[in-house]
PDB file of C-alpha atoms in Angstrom:
ATOM      1  CA  UNK A  13     107.625  72.235  82.115  1.00  0.00           C
ATOM      2  CA  UNK A  14     105.314  71.751  79.147  1.00  0.00           C
ATOM      3  CA  UNK A  15     105.296  75.033  77.334  1.00  0.00           C
ATOM      4  CA  UNK A  16     102.641  74.786  74.748  1.00  0.00           C
ATOM      5  CA  UNK A  17     100.065  77.453  75.400  1.00  0.00           C
ATOM      6  CA  UNK A  18      96.457  77.304  74.615  1.00  0.00           C
ATOM      7  CA  UNK A  19      94.693  77.807  75.835  1.00  0.00           C
ATOM      8  CA  UNK A  20      95.330  75.991  75.618  1.00  0.00           C
ATOM      9  CA  UNK A  21      96.508  76.620  78.464  1.00  0.00           C
ATOM     10  CA  UNK A  22      99.871  76.701  76.620  1.00  0.00           C
ATOM     11  CA  UNK A  23      98.956  79.861  77.997  1.00  0.00           C
ATOM     12  CA  UNK A  24      95.852  79.519  75.958  1.00  0.00           C
ATOM     13  CA  UNK A  25      92.540  80.389  77.647  1.00  0.00           C
ATOM     14  CA  UNK A  26      89.462  78.974  75.988  1.00  0.00           C
ATOM     15  CA  UNK A  27      85.925  80.152  76.703  1.00  0.00           C
ATOM     16  CA  UNK A  28      83.123  77.591  76.459  1.00  0.00           C
ATOM     17  CA  UNK A  29      79.924  79.233  75.189  1.00  0.00           C
ATOM     18  CA  UNK A  30      77.013  79.191  77.595  1.00  0.00           C
ATOM     19  CA  UNK A  31      78.990  78.060  80.666  1.00  0.00           C
ATOM     20  CA  UNK A  32      79.508  80.655  83.357  1.00  0.00           C
ATOM     21  CA  UNK A  33      82.166  80.607  84.521  1.00  0.00           C
ATOM     22  CA  UNK A  34      83.768  78.758  81.629  1.00  0.00           C
ATOM     23  CA  UNK A  35      86.851  76.624  81.773  1.00  0.00           C
ATOM     24  CA  UNK A  36      89.822  78.853  81.167  1.00  0.00           C
ATOM     25  CA  UNK A  37      93.319  78.117  80.136  1.00  0.00           C
ATOM     26  CA  UNK A  38      95.177  75.008  79.082  1.00  0.00           C
ATOM     27  CA  UNK A  39      98.937  74.988  79.493  1.00  0.00           C
ATOM     28  CA  UNK A  40      99.562  71.263  79.452  1.00  0.00           C
ATOM     29  CA  UNK A  41      99.285  69.578  81.815  1.00  0.00           C
ATOM     30  CA  UNK A  42      98.583  72.506  84.181  1.00  0.00           C
ATOM     31  CA  UNK A  43      96.385  75.526  83.618  1.00  0.00           C
ATOM     32  CA  UNK A  44      99.469  77.739  83.931  1.00  0.00           C
ATOM     33  CA  UNK A  45     101.905  77.971  81.037  1.00  0.00           C
ATOM     34  CA  UNK A  46     105.605  78.789  81.274  1.00  0.00           C
ATOM     35  CA  UNK A  47     107.306  81.592  79.297  1.00  0.00           C
ATOM     36  CA  UNK A  48     109.767  79.440  77.335  1.00  0.00           C
ATOM     37  CA  UNK A  49     109.853  79.197  73.557  1.00  0.00           C
ATOM     38  CA  UNK A  50     110.957  75.939  71.958  1.00  0.00           C
ATOM     39  CA  UNK A  51     113.656  77.283  69.619  1.00  0.00           C
ATOM     40  CA  UNK A  52     113.866  77.799  65.843  1.00  0.00           C
ATOM     41  CA  UNK A  53     112.919  74.842  63.675  1.00  0.00           C
ATOM     42  CA  UNK A  54     111.419  72.802  66.517  1.00  0.00           C
ATOM     43  CA  UNK A  55     107.951  71.290  66.015  1.00  0.00           C
ATOM     44  CA  UNK A  56     106.158  70.153  69.167  1.00  0.00           C
ATOM     45  CA  UNK A  57     102.671  68.599  68.968  1.00  0.00           C
ATOM     46  CA  UNK A  58     100.622  67.532  71.989  1.00  0.00           C
ATOM     47  CA  UNK A  59      97.658  65.158  71.756  1.00  0.00           C
ATOM     48  CA  UNK A  60      95.414  65.158  74.813  1.00  0.00           C
ATOM     49  CA  UNK A  61      92.046  64.821  76.502  1.00  0.00           C
ATOM     50  CA  UNK A  62      90.843  66.764  79.535  1.00  0.00           C
ATOM     51  CA  UNK A  63      87.777  67.254  81.693  1.00  0.00           C
ATOM     52  CA  UNK A  64      86.377  69.941  83.984  1.00  0.00           C
ATOM     53  CA  UNK A  65      83.507  69.174  86.377  1.00  0.00           C
ATOM     54  CA  UNK A  66      81.582  71.842  88.290  1.00  0.00           C
ATOM     55  CA  UNK A  67      78.138  71.279  89.800  1.00  0.00           C
ATOM     56  CA  UNK A  68      75.834  69.748  87.177  1.00  0.00           C
ATOM     57  CA  UNK A  69      78.232  70.644  84.346  1.00  0.00           C
ATOM     58  CA  UNK A  70      80.929  68.456  82.846  1.00  0.00           C
ATOM     59  CA  UNK A  71      83.145  69.774  80.052  1.00  0.00           C
ATOM     60  CA  UNK A  72      85.011  67.160  78.025  1.00  0.00           C
ATOM     61  CA  UNK A  73      87.765  68.463  75.766  1.00  0.00           C
ATOM     62  CA  UNK A  74      89.275  66.092  73.296  1.00  0.00           C
ATOM     63  CA  UNK A  75      90.731  64.862  71.268  1.00  0.00           C
ATOM     64  CA  UNK A  76      92.881  67.989  71.346  1.00  0.00           C
ATOM     65  CA  UNK A  77      95.754  68.690  68.955  1.00  0.00           C
ATOM     66  CA  UNK A  78      98.070  71.406  70.305  1.00  0.00           C
ATOM     67  CA  UNK A  79     100.882  72.354  67.923  1.00  0.00           C
ATOM     68  CA  UNK A  80     103.848  74.665  68.629  1.00  0.00           C
ATOM     69  CA  UNK A  81     106.311  75.667  65.923  1.00  0.00           C
ATOM     70  CA  UNK A  82     109.506  77.527  66.762  1.00  0.00           C
ATOM     71  CA  UNK A  83     109.869  80.408  64.295  1.00  0.00           C
ATOM     72  CA  UNK A  84     112.914  82.171  65.732  1.00  0.00           C
ATOM     73  CA  UNK A  85     114.738  81.913  69.041  1.00  0.00           C
ATOM     74  CA  UNK A  86     112.237  84.067  70.952  1.00  0.00           C
ATOM     75  CA  UNK A  87     109.007  83.497  68.987  1.00  0.00           C
ATOM     76  CA  UNK A  88     106.688  80.492  68.613  1.00  0.00           C
ATOM     77  CA  UNK A  89     103.545  80.030  66.553  1.00  0.00           C
ATOM     78  CA  UNK A  90     100.755  78.049  68.227  1.00  0.00           C
ATOM     79  CA  UNK A  91      97.671  76.337  66.782  1.00  0.00           C
ATOM     80  CA  UNK A  92      95.177  74.361  68.877  1.00  0.00           C
ATOM     81  CA  UNK A  93      92.117  72.452  67.652  1.00  0.00           C
ATOM     82  CA  UNK A  94      89.814  70.609  70.043  1.00  0.00           C
ATOM     83  CA  UNK A  95      86.363  69.119  70.370  1.00  0.00           C
ATOM     84  CA  UNK A  96      84.513  70.596  73.362  1.00  0.00           C
ATOM     85  CA  UNK A  97      81.498  68.669  74.614  1.00  0.00           C
ATOM     86  CA  UNK A  98      79.376  69.767  77.558  1.00  0.00           C
ATOM     87  CA  UNK A  99      77.085  67.580  79.647  1.00  0.00           C
ATOM     88  CA  UNK A 100      74.520  69.137  81.984  1.00  0.00           C
ATOM     89  CA  UNK A 101      72.312  66.660  83.852  1.00  0.00           C
ATOM     90  CA  UNK A 102      69.551  69.268  84.205  1.00  0.00           C
ATOM     91  CA  UNK A 103      69.939  70.767  80.739  1.00  0.00           C
ATOM     92  CA  UNK A 104      67.752  70.462  77.666  1.00  0.00           C
ATOM     93  CA  UNK A 105      69.474  68.948  75.784  1.00  0.00           C
ATOM     94  CA  UNK A 106      71.777  67.281  78.274  1.00  0.00           C
ATOM     95  CA  UNK A 107      74.632  67.136  75.738  1.00  0.00           C
ATOM     96  CA  UNK A 108      75.895  69.969  73.561  1.00  0.00           C
ATOM     97  CA  UNK A 109      78.719  69.469  71.087  1.00  0.00           C
ATOM     98  CA  UNK A 110      81.151  71.984  69.672  1.00  0.00           C
ATOM     99  CA  UNK A 111      84.740  72.721  68.898  1.00  0.00           C
ATOM    100  CA  UNK A 112      87.456  75.220  69.728  1.00  0.00           C
ATOM    101  CA  UNK A 113      90.145  76.625  67.454  1.00  0.00           C
ATOM    102  CA  UNK A 114      93.019  78.758  68.759  1.00  0.00           C
ATOM    103  CA  UNK A 115      95.796  80.572  66.913  1.00  0.00           C
ATOM    104  CA  UNK A 116      98.451  82.598  68.691  1.00  0.00           C
ATOM    105  CA  UNK A 117     102.102  83.335  69.286  1.00  0.00           C
ATOM    106  CA  UNK A 118     104.452  83.271  72.248  1.00  0.00           C
ATOM    107  CA  UNK A 119     107.046  86.042  72.442  1.00  0.00           C
ATOM    108  CA  UNK A 120     109.736  85.536  75.080  1.00  0.00           C
ATOM    109  CA  UNK A 121     110.668  89.200  75.254  1.00  0.00           C
ATOM    110  CA  UNK A 122     112.963  89.034  78.304  1.00  0.00           C
ATOM    111  CA  UNK A 123     115.463  86.253  78.996  1.00  0.00           C
ATOM    112  CA  UNK A 124     118.112  86.031  81.696  1.00  0.00           C
ATOM    113  CA  UNK A 125     120.202  83.180  83.109  1.00  0.00           C
ATOM    114  CA  UNK A 126     117.724  82.543  85.942  1.00  0.00           C
ATOM    115  CA  UNK A 127     114.415  83.702  84.521  1.00  0.00           C
ATOM    116  CA  UNK A 128     112.332  85.012  81.648  1.00  0.00           C
ATOM    117  CA  UNK A 129     109.092  86.763  80.705  1.00  0.00           C
ATOM    118  CA  UNK A 130     106.762  86.141  77.769  1.00  0.00           C
ATOM    119  CA  UNK A 131     103.629  87.585  76.160  1.00  0.00           C
ATOM    120  CA  UNK A 132     101.322  85.073  74.443  1.00  0.00           C
ATOM    121  CA  UNK A 133      98.365  86.713  72.653  1.00  0.00           C
ATOM    122  CA  UNK A 134      95.871  84.434  70.914  1.00  0.00           C
ATOM    123  CA  UNK A 135      92.533  84.395  69.124  1.00  0.00           C
ATOM    124  CA  UNK A 136      89.974  81.802  70.289  1.00  0.00           C
ATOM    125  CA  UNK A 137      87.061  80.675  68.077  1.00  0.00           C
ATOM    126  CA  UNK A 138      84.132  78.636  69.392  1.00  0.00           C
ATOM    127  CA  UNK A 139      82.168  76.803  66.697  1.00  0.00           C
ATOM    128  CA  UNK A 140      78.945  77.360  68.650  1.00  0.00           C
ATOM    129  CA  UNK A 141      79.388  81.115  68.405  1.00  0.00           C
ATOM    130  CA  UNK A 142      81.962  81.788  65.700  1.00  0.00           C
ATOM    131  CA  UNK A 143      80.785  85.388  65.297  1.00  0.00           C
ATOM    132  CA  UNK A 144      82.122  86.275  68.750  1.00  0.00           C
ATOM    133  CA  UNK A 145      85.811  85.303  68.894  1.00  0.00           C
ATOM    134  CA  UNK A 146      87.667  85.825  72.148  1.00  0.00           C
ATOM    135  CA  UNK A 147      91.031  87.534  72.502  1.00  0.00           C
ATOM    136  CA  UNK A 148      93.496  86.172  75.034  1.00  0.00           C
ATOM    137  CA  UNK A 149      96.151  88.449  76.571  1.00  0.00           C
ATOM    138  CA  UNK A 150      98.392  86.493  78.984  1.00  0.00           C
ATOM    139  CA  UNK A 151     101.821  87.219  80.468  1.00  0.00           C
ATOM    140  CA  UNK A 152     104.041  84.451  81.872  1.00  0.00           C
ATOM    141  CA  UNK A 153     107.154  84.677  84.023  1.00  0.00           C
ATOM    142  CA  UNK A 154     109.532  82.182  85.630  1.00  0.00           C
ATOM    143  CA  UNK A 155     112.578  82.037  87.937  1.00  0.00           C
ATOM    144  CA  UNK A 156     114.876  79.042  88.464  1.00  0.00           C
ATOM    145  CA  UNK A 157     115.688  78.032  92.044  1.00  0.00           C
ATOM    146  CA  UNK A 158     117.428  75.186  93.861  1.00  0.00           C
ATOM    147  CA  UNK A 159     120.638  75.178  91.817  1.00  0.00           C
ATOM    148  CA  UNK A 160     118.636  74.976  88.586  1.00  0.00           C
ATOM    149  CA  UNK A 161     116.650  71.836  89.485  1.00  0.00           C
ATOM    150  CA  UNK A 162     113.397  73.706  90.114  1.00  0.00           C
ATOM    151  CA  UNK A 163     111.437  76.697  88.892  1.00  0.00           C
ATOM    152  CA  UNK A 164     108.621  78.896  90.153  1.00  0.00           C
ATOM    153  CA  UNK A 165     106.468  81.045  87.921  1.00  0.00           C
ATOM    154  CA  UNK A 166     103.214  82.811  87.216  1.00  0.00           C
ATOM    155  CA  UNK A 167     100.693  83.102  84.395  1.00  0.00           C
ATOM    156  CA  UNK A 168      98.216  85.994  84.411  1.00  0.00           C
ATOM    157  CA  UNK A 169      95.794  86.875  81.634  1.00  0.00           C
ATOM    158  CA  UNK A 170      92.609  88.532  80.497  1.00  0.00           C
ATOM    159  CA  UNK A 171      90.046  87.352  77.954  1.00  0.00           C
ATOM    160  CA  UNK A 172      88.283  89.923  75.811  1.00  0.00           C
ATOM    161  CA  UNK A 173      85.083  89.076  73.904  1.00  0.00           C
ATOM    162  CA  UNK A 174      82.764  91.179  71.773  1.00  0.00           C
ATOM    163  CA  UNK A 175      79.768  90.754  74.090  1.00  0.00           C
ATOM    164  CA  UNK A 176      79.547  92.041  77.666  1.00  0.00           C
ATOM    165  CA  UNK A 177      81.183  88.917  79.125  1.00  0.00           C
ATOM    166  CA  UNK A 178      84.800  88.747  80.177  1.00  0.00           C
ATOM    167  CA  UNK A 179      87.178  86.526  82.106  1.00  0.00           C
ATOM    168  CA  UNK A 180      90.512  86.765  83.847  1.00  0.00           C
ATOM    169  CA  UNK A 181      92.775  84.139  85.325  1.00  0.00           C
ATOM    170  CA  UNK A 182      95.911  83.920  87.439  1.00  0.00           C
ATOM    171  CA  UNK A 183      98.095  80.991  88.447  1.00  0.00           C
ATOM    172  CA  UNK A 184     101.255  80.386  90.460  1.00  0.00           C
ATOM    173  CA  UNK A 185     103.165  77.208  89.651  1.00  0.00           C
ATOM    174  CA  UNK A 186     106.241  75.225  90.668  1.00  0.00           C
ATOM    175  CA  UNK A 187     108.221  72.661  88.674  1.00  0.00           C
ATOM    176  CA  UNK A 188     110.759  70.300  90.256  1.00  0.00           C
ATOM    177  CA  UNK A 189     113.033  67.980  88.278  1.00  0.00           C
ATOM    178  CA  UNK A 190     112.938  64.954  90.583  1.00  0.00           C
ATOM    179  CA  UNK A 191     115.036  62.898  88.147  1.00  0.00           C
ATOM    180  CA  UNK A 192     116.526  63.382  84.700  1.00  0.00           C
ATOM    181  CA  UNK A 193     113.248  62.139  83.139  1.00  0.00           C
ATOM    182  CA  UNK A 194     110.596  62.971  85.730  1.00  0.00           C
ATOM    183  CA  UNK A 195     109.228  66.419  86.603  1.00  0.00           C
ATOM    184  CA  UNK A 196     106.730  67.055  89.399  1.00  0.00           C
ATOM    185  CA  UNK A 197     104.418  70.043  88.865  1.00  0.00           C
ATOM    186  CA  UNK A 198     102.014  71.970  91.083  1.00  0.00           C
ATOM    187  CA  UNK A 199      99.918  75.120  90.866  1.00  0.00           C
ATOM    188  CA  UNK A 200      97.274  77.271  92.529  1.00  0.00           C
ATOM    189  CA  UNK A 201      94.852  78.970  90.131  1.00  0.00           C
ATOM    190  CA  UNK A 202      92.064  81.561  90.143  1.00  0.00           C
ATOM    191  CA  UNK A 203      89.394  81.851  87.415  1.00  0.00           C
ATOM    192  CA  UNK A 204      86.923  84.730  87.406  1.00  0.00           C
ATOM    193  CA  UNK A 205      83.953  85.404  85.133  1.00  0.00           C
ATOM    194  CA  UNK A 206      82.163  88.750  84.949  1.00  0.00           C
ATOM    195  CA  UNK A 207      79.940  90.954  82.846  1.00  0.00           C
ATOM    196  CA  UNK A 208      79.363  94.621  82.181  1.00  0.00           C
ATOM    197  CA  UNK A 209      76.027  95.857  83.458  1.00  0.00           C
ATOM    198  CA  UNK A 210      73.704  98.441  81.958  1.00  0.00           C
ATOM    199  CA  UNK A 211      75.583 101.165  83.806  1.00  0.00           C
ATOM    200  CA  UNK A 212      78.870  99.940  82.301  1.00  0.00           C
ATOM    201  CA  UNK A 213      80.037  98.742  85.708  1.00  0.00           C
ATOM    202  CA  UNK A 214      81.965  95.503  85.902  1.00  0.00           C
ATOM    203  CA  UNK A 215      80.139  92.839  87.885  1.00  0.00           C
ATOM    204  CA  UNK A 216      81.831  89.628  89.011  1.00  0.00           C
ATOM    205  CA  UNK A 217      79.474  86.706  88.509  1.00  0.00           C
ATOM    206  CA  UNK A 218      81.661  83.888  89.781  1.00  0.00           C
ATOM    207  CA  UNK A 219      85.209  83.227  90.984  1.00  0.00           C
ATOM    208  CA  UNK A 220      86.877  79.835  91.412  1.00  0.00           C
ATOM    209  CA  UNK A 221      90.087  79.060  93.303  1.00  0.00           C
ATOM    210  CA  UNK A 222      91.720  75.664  92.975  1.00  0.00           C
ATOM    211  CA  UNK A 223      94.937  73.660  92.893  1.00  0.00           C
ATOM    212  CA  UNK A 224      96.472  71.018  90.633  1.00  0.00           C
ATOM    213  CA  UNK A 225      99.293  68.487  90.766  1.00  0.00           C
ATOM    214  CA  UNK A 226     100.897  67.043  87.662  1.00  0.00           C
ATOM    215  CA  UNK A 227     103.693  64.945  86.221  1.00  0.00           C
ATOM    216  CA  UNK A 228     105.839  65.264  83.114  1.00  0.00           C
ATOM    217  CA  UNK A 229     107.632  61.978  82.359  1.00  0.00           C
ATOM    218  CA  UNK A 230     110.038  61.157  79.539  1.00  0.00           C
ATOM    219  CA  UNK A 231     108.832  57.908  77.952  1.00  0.00           C
ATOM    220  CA  UNK A 232     111.414  58.004  75.165  1.00  0.00           C
ATOM    221  CA  UNK A 233     114.107  60.486  76.202  1.00  0.00           C
ATOM    222  CA  UNK A 234     112.902  64.023  75.556  1.00  0.00           C
ATOM    223  CA  UNK A 235     111.237  63.149  72.252  1.00  0.00           C
ATOM    224  CA  UNK A 236     108.100  61.552  73.746  1.00  0.00           C
ATOM    225  CA  UNK A 237     106.728  62.595  77.128  1.00  0.00           C
ATOM    226  CA  UNK A 238     103.656  61.730  79.176  1.00  0.00           C
ATOM    227  CA  UNK A 239     101.755  64.715  80.612  1.00  0.00           C
ATOM    228  CA  UNK A 240      99.126  64.260  83.320  1.00  0.00           C
ATOM    229  CA  UNK A 241      97.515  66.355  86.029  1.00  0.00           C
ATOM    230  CA  UNK A 242      94.685  66.209  88.546  1.00  0.00           C
ATOM    231  CA  UNK A 243      93.122  69.141  90.378  1.00  0.00           C
ATOM    232  CA  UNK A 244      90.126  70.318  92.334  1.00  0.00           C
ATOM    233  CA  UNK A 245      88.556  73.521  93.530  1.00  0.00           C
ATOM    234  CA  UNK A 246      89.337  74.913  96.950  1.00  0.00           C
ATOM    235  CA  UNK A 247      86.591  77.539  97.111  1.00  0.00           C
ATOM    236  CA  UNK A 248      84.078  79.070  94.701  1.00  0.00           C
ATOM    237  CA  UNK A 249      82.076  82.279  95.041  1.00  0.00           C
ATOM    238  CA  UNK A 250      78.866  82.635  93.026  1.00  0.00           C
ATOM    239  CA  UNK A 251      79.026  79.079  91.648  1.00  0.00           C
ATOM    240  CA  UNK A 252      79.344  75.459  92.845  1.00  0.00           C
ATOM    241  CA  UNK A 253      82.842  74.445  93.880  1.00  0.00           C
ATOM    242  CA  UNK A 254      84.905  72.876  91.104  1.00  0.00           C
ATOM    243  CA  UNK A 255      84.870  69.109  91.637  1.00  0.00           C
ATOM    244  CA  UNK A 256      87.530  67.992  89.180  1.00  0.00           C
ATOM    245  CA  UNK A 257      89.993  69.201  86.600  1.00  0.00           C
ATOM    246  CA  UNK A 258      92.020  66.437  84.906  1.00  0.00           C
ATOM    247  CA  UNK A 259      94.378  66.257  81.917  1.00  0.00           C
ATOM    248  CA  UNK A 260      96.148  63.419  80.081  1.00  0.00           C
ATOM    249  CA  UNK A 261      98.294  63.758  76.989  1.00  0.00           C
ATOM    250  CA  UNK A 262     101.504  62.971  75.150  1.00  0.00           C
ATOM    251  CA  UNK A 263     104.038  65.503  73.930  1.00  0.00           C
ATOM    252  CA  UNK A 264     106.230  64.840  70.908  1.00  0.00           C
ATOM    253  CA  UNK A 265     109.300  66.913  69.991  1.00  0.00           C
ATOM    254  CA  UNK A 266     110.867  67.042  66.534  1.00  0.00           C
ATOM    255  CA  UNK A 267     114.146  68.933  66.494  1.00  0.00           C
ATOM    256  CA  UNK A 268     116.535  69.938  69.251  1.00  0.00           C
ATOM    257  CA  UNK A 269     114.667  72.006  71.795  1.00  0.00           C
ATOM    258  CA  UNK A 270     116.692  74.733  73.507  1.00  0.00           C
ATOM    259  CA  UNK A 271     117.422  73.852  77.160  1.00  0.00           C
ATOM    260  CA  UNK A 272     116.368  76.280  79.880  1.00  0.00           C
ATOM    261  CA  UNK A 273     117.250  74.559  83.128  1.00  0.00           C
ATOM    262  CA  UNK A 274     117.937  71.001  84.238  1.00  0.00           C
ATOM    263  CA  UNK A 275     114.256  70.156  84.399  1.00  0.00           C
ATOM    264  CA  UNK A 276     113.356  71.724  81.050  1.00  0.00           C
ATOM    265  CA  UNK A 277     113.228  69.901  77.761  1.00  0.00           C
TER     266      UNK A 277
END
């Protein structure tokens, strides 16, 4: 499963200023990220575009450059830079343009033969409000099943910002190695946006529940892979239902990535 975490979401969560609830998380090509590090000396860039449509709002992210560098066996450094453009048919102006910059690490602190856990803190900067960076605190976990040809996992995190806004997300995912080069991915995700009222009581403004399907295909062995996913909202409370979440990118690997299970790279 693609491991780069943003949100990206690899898992990186990125807040888009002025959009409530904002798009959260980018762990290509799903929202959920897995807990695996790439291994020392490995450099793994991803170049992608994505979109998120909800009601009158459309968020276009891209081009996105998502870079993972393996520092030691259990620790990666992650840098993500992306344009983030929002279109609101009823807004004034209709288009707003900005960018997102994410720096973080992934620490795979527990590793066993059939599973692992990781902590992936990150700092997210939005060019439209650079004075209020967001802190991302996600935990990922995964177990292999089906004689090592499949995996199930989770990604749960919280976003902390300096203002009274906050977000949390949760996702359950599955990854099946259908062939030696083709992985089929699926997930169910929850995104929630809230604020702290005058009485310092947390108030949930909106919650979205959705699902995504994706593919991870080796174009040139394991060195060049195609990542794609398509998803939609199942139900939304306090906001219009999510119409579309889509992702398309390529992942390049320089160096020998440490294998996790038969479907991993």
